[in-house]
C-alpha positions as a printed Julia matrix, in Angstrom:
267×3 Matrix{Float64}:
 -44.86  37.94  -69.02
 -41.88  40.47  -69.64
 -38.96  39.3   -71.54
 -36.29  40.67  -69.37
 -35.0   38.73  -66.49
 -35.68  40.04  -63.1
 -33.0   42.25  -61.29
 -32.58  39.56  -58.69
 -32.7   36.38  -60.62
 -33.29  33.86  -57.74
 -34.07  34.04  -53.75
 -31.29  33.2   -51.64
 -30.88  31.92  -48.07
 -27.82  33.27  -46.75
 -26.66  36.65  -45.86
 -22.88  36.19  -46.19
 -21.14  35.65  -49.5
 -22.68  33.72  -52.22
 -19.74  31.49  -52.63
 -16.98  30.79  -49.96
 -13.95  28.65  -50.36
 -11.65  28.18  -47.39
  -8.51  26.11  -47.6
  -9.88  24.1   -50.47
  -7.62  20.97  -51.76
  -8.38  18.57  -54.63
  -6.18  15.7   -55.76
  -6.32  13.11  -58.43
  -4.31  10.36  -56.88
  -0.7   11.85  -56.36
  -1.38  15.01  -58.29
  -2.42  17.86  -56.19
  -4.61  20.11  -58.34
  -6.11  22.78  -55.73
  -3.56  23.55  -52.87
  -5.47  25.5   -50.53
  -7.9   27.95  -52.48
  -9.37  30.78  -50.42
 -11.96  32.6   -52.32
 -15.26  34.74  -51.69
 -17.8   35.73  -54.12
 -20.38  38.39  -52.96
 -23.9   38.32  -54.05
 -24.22  39.99  -57.64
 -20.66  39.94  -58.17
 -18.68  38.96  -61.24
 -15.73  37.28  -60.62
 -13.41  36.28  -63.53
 -10.57  33.52  -62.94
  -7.65  33.61  -65.22
  -4.54  31.11  -65.17
  -2.56  29.01  -67.31
  -3.96  25.8   -68.64
  -3.72  23.24  -65.76
  -3.51  25.52  -62.65
  -6.79  24.28  -61.52
  -9.26  27.2   -62.17
 -11.87  24.55  -64.15
 -11.32  22.2   -61.37
 -12.19  24.63  -58.8
 -15.34  25.58  -60.88
 -16.23  21.95  -60.89
 -15.91  21.62  -56.99
 -18.36  24.81  -56.73
 -21.53  22.6   -57.79
 -19.73  19.34  -56.56
 -19.14  17.55  -59.7
 -15.67  17.15  -58.22
 -15.88  16.09  -54.56
 -12.86  17.81  -52.35
 -10.5   16.2   -50.52
 -10.21  18.8   -47.44
 -11.33  22.46  -46.86
 -14.76  24.0   -46.79
 -16.85  25.09  -49.56
 -19.94  27.18  -49.15
 -22.61  28.27  -51.58
 -25.53  30.7   -50.37
 -24.46  29.94  -46.56
 -24.67  26.0   -47.12
 -21.82  23.41  -47.54
 -21.63  22.15  -50.87
 -22.09  18.37  -51.05
 -21.51  17.68  -47.31
 -22.95  18.19  -43.9
 -20.57  18.53  -41.08
 -20.95  16.75  -37.86
 -18.37  17.83  -35.11
 -15.31  18.51  -37.01
 -15.94  16.02  -39.76
 -17.55  16.15  -43.24
 -19.77  13.61  -44.56
 -21.25  13.42  -48.08
 -24.84  13.97  -48.61
 -27.03  11.68  -50.52
 -26.98  12.0   -54.29
 -30.47  13.27  -54.14
 -29.61  16.01  -52.03
 -26.63  16.92  -53.88
 -28.41  17.14  -57.26
 -31.17  19.56  -55.71
 -28.75  21.98  -54.47
 -26.83  21.64  -57.87
 -29.96  22.49  -59.65
 -29.83  25.98  -58.15
 -26.28  26.83  -59.91
 -26.07  26.95  -63.51
 -23.13  25.97  -65.5
 -22.02  26.66  -68.94
 -19.14  24.57  -70.11
 -16.56  24.88  -72.93
 -18.75  22.46  -75.15
 -22.57  23.28  -75.51
 -23.57  19.67  -74.45
 -27.03  20.28  -75.81
 -29.13  17.22  -76.8
 -28.79  16.84  -80.41
 -32.01  15.11  -81.11
 -34.04  17.97  -79.13
 -34.92  21.46  -80.5
 -33.41  24.34  -78.76
 -36.78  25.0   -77.03
 -36.92  21.18  -75.69
 -33.41  21.4   -74.5
 -34.46  24.37  -72.29
 -37.64  22.8   -71.12
 -36.54  19.38  -70.2
 -35.05  20.13  -66.89
 -37.7   22.53  -65.58
 -40.31  20.2   -66.25
 -38.41  16.97  -64.98
 -36.35  18.58  -61.76
 -38.66  21.42  -60.83
 -41.92  19.77  -61.88
 -43.54  22.83  -63.55
 -45.98  22.56  -66.47
 -45.04  21.86  -69.95
 -46.69  24.99  -70.82
 -45.06  26.94  -68.11
 -41.69  25.8   -69.14
 -42.48  26.51  -73.0
 -43.26  30.32  -71.98
 -40.3   30.47  -69.91
 -38.3   29.06  -72.86
 -39.54  31.58  -75.21
 -38.81  34.48  -72.7
 -35.08  33.19  -72.39
 -34.59  32.51  -76.3
 -35.58  36.23  -76.66
 -33.34  37.22  -73.86
 -30.34  35.63  -75.56
 -31.37  36.9   -79.06
 -32.59  33.71  -80.45
 -36.43  34.08  -80.25
 -36.81  32.73  -83.72
 -35.06  29.45  -83.43
 -36.75  27.67  -80.7
 -37.83  24.86  -83.39
 -34.1   24.5   -84.6
 -31.93  21.64  -83.75
 -28.34  22.17  -82.4
 -26.8   21.09  -85.8
 -28.93  23.88  -87.43
 -27.37  26.55  -85.31
 -23.72  28.23  -85.21
 -21.32  27.49  -82.18
 -22.12  30.92  -80.86
 -26.08  30.08  -81.25
 -25.62  26.79  -79.57
 -23.89  28.35  -76.52
 -26.52  30.94  -76.16
 -29.09  28.13  -75.84
 -26.84  26.51  -73.35
 -26.93  29.73  -71.16
 -30.79  29.78  -71.5
 -31.2   26.28  -70.66
 -29.15  27.08  -67.43
 -31.2   30.03  -66.52
 -34.49  28.31  -67.12
 -33.77  26.63  -63.83
 -33.45  29.93  -62.34
 -30.32  29.69  -60.48
 -28.91  31.83  -57.79
 -25.4   31.52  -59.34
 -24.08  30.9   -62.61
 -20.56  29.4   -63.39
 -18.9   29.49  -66.75
 -16.28  27.25  -67.65
 -14.42  29.04  -70.71
 -17.65  29.62  -72.51
 -16.04  31.08  -75.55
 -12.98  28.9   -76.01
 -14.81  26.35  -78.47
 -16.06  29.07  -80.62
 -14.85  30.8   -83.87
 -13.45  34.35  -82.89
 -16.25  35.98  -84.79
 -18.75  34.4   -82.57
 -17.37  35.26  -79.4
 -18.8   38.66  -78.96
 -22.46  37.34  -79.24
 -22.05  35.07  -76.27
 -19.99  37.6   -74.28
 -22.89  40.08  -74.89
 -25.49  37.84  -73.19
 -22.86  37.64  -70.35
 -22.52  41.19  -69.94
 -26.65  41.42  -69.87
 -26.64  38.87  -67.2
 -23.95  40.91  -65.07
 -26.16  44.18  -65.46
 -29.14  42.2   -64.26
 -27.35  41.61  -60.85
 -26.63  37.75  -61.42
 -23.54  36.44  -59.43
 -21.42  34.85  -61.89
 -18.0   32.98  -61.57
 -16.23  32.98  -64.81
 -13.19  31.07  -65.88
 -12.02  32.86  -69.15
  -9.1   34.25  -71.18
 -11.26  36.97  -72.41
  -9.0   39.71  -70.89
 -11.33  42.4   -72.37
 -14.27  40.93  -70.76
 -12.77  40.62  -67.37
 -11.51  44.17  -67.77
 -14.77  45.65  -68.35
 -17.5   43.61  -66.5
 -15.66  41.89  -63.56
 -15.75  43.1   -60.04
 -12.97  40.97  -59.07
 -10.32  39.34  -61.15
  -8.4   36.22  -59.77
  -5.36  34.88  -61.31
  -4.48  31.32  -60.41
  -1.21  29.56  -60.92
  -0.25  25.93  -59.7
  -3.28  25.27  -57.56
  -3.52  28.39  -55.65
  -4.78  31.98  -55.82
  -1.62  33.93  -56.59
  -3.14  37.22  -57.02
  -6.69  38.82  -56.96
  -8.39  42.37  -56.89
 -10.4   44.74  -59.07
  -9.5   44.48  -62.71
  -7.37  47.88  -62.5
  -5.28  46.22  -60.03
  -4.53  42.79  -61.51
  -4.68  43.49  -65.3
  -3.21  46.74  -65.36
  -1.09  47.02  -62.42
  -0.07  43.3   -61.56
   2.21  42.62  -58.76
   3.66  39.37  -59.37
   6.16  38.41  -62.4
   4.18  35.32  -63.01
   0.87  37.46  -63.5
   2.71  39.72  -65.9
   4.12  37.09  -67.75
   0.64  35.32  -68.29
  -0.99  38.88  -69.44
   1.88  39.17  -71.93
   1.21  35.91  -73.35
  -2.45  36.28  -73.72
  -2.85  39.8   -74.82
């Protein structure tokens, strides 16, 4: 088995955008966090979402894999409604088992690594493919070996999370998500919990995924990464998409005063 990922990491079903959000609203009680988000992520595209804390960017990401149910609007991944089926003009939530099956095809990497501390790196990676996908233990181990090599940790499969740096743990978390052969990867500020000197090793792995054609939706404050890797940069503010476009437009020639102020703060 080759140690490189395939150029098309997963078989997809639809022919339109990989992600499509339409008039998306999300509330927590009286607090409206998303106030009508419209966004498309094309297949093989890298979309970086920027914005101030509390603007709704992480909530939007969690809606994409139905960790957070939406209140209104529509959200599709690979041509299928996320978390719901539509009958007439109304949405009805799917059974949890069907939601979990759909979610298994969407990889997500969080700010905190969320590795099981009592399991080695290899065991963290093999658990879901064995339990969810039903593959053999030998196949799961081979997949873990390939992915650990892919993220530069081929010699650390037997290490426990406490024996790894934060950057290494995050790379294991990426390998764990890739082990499910996702068609879409979601990254929720994957470097925000890392010491500055460890950020680069995680971003290098993400650059490699982008080069391999993985569809990626990335919430980040890493402006240089967004400029160099993203196909589209989205700036969110107060629960809406205020500005979006190619990095050269949004980052180097923003149209809105709010976008300009944010970029000055983070630069």
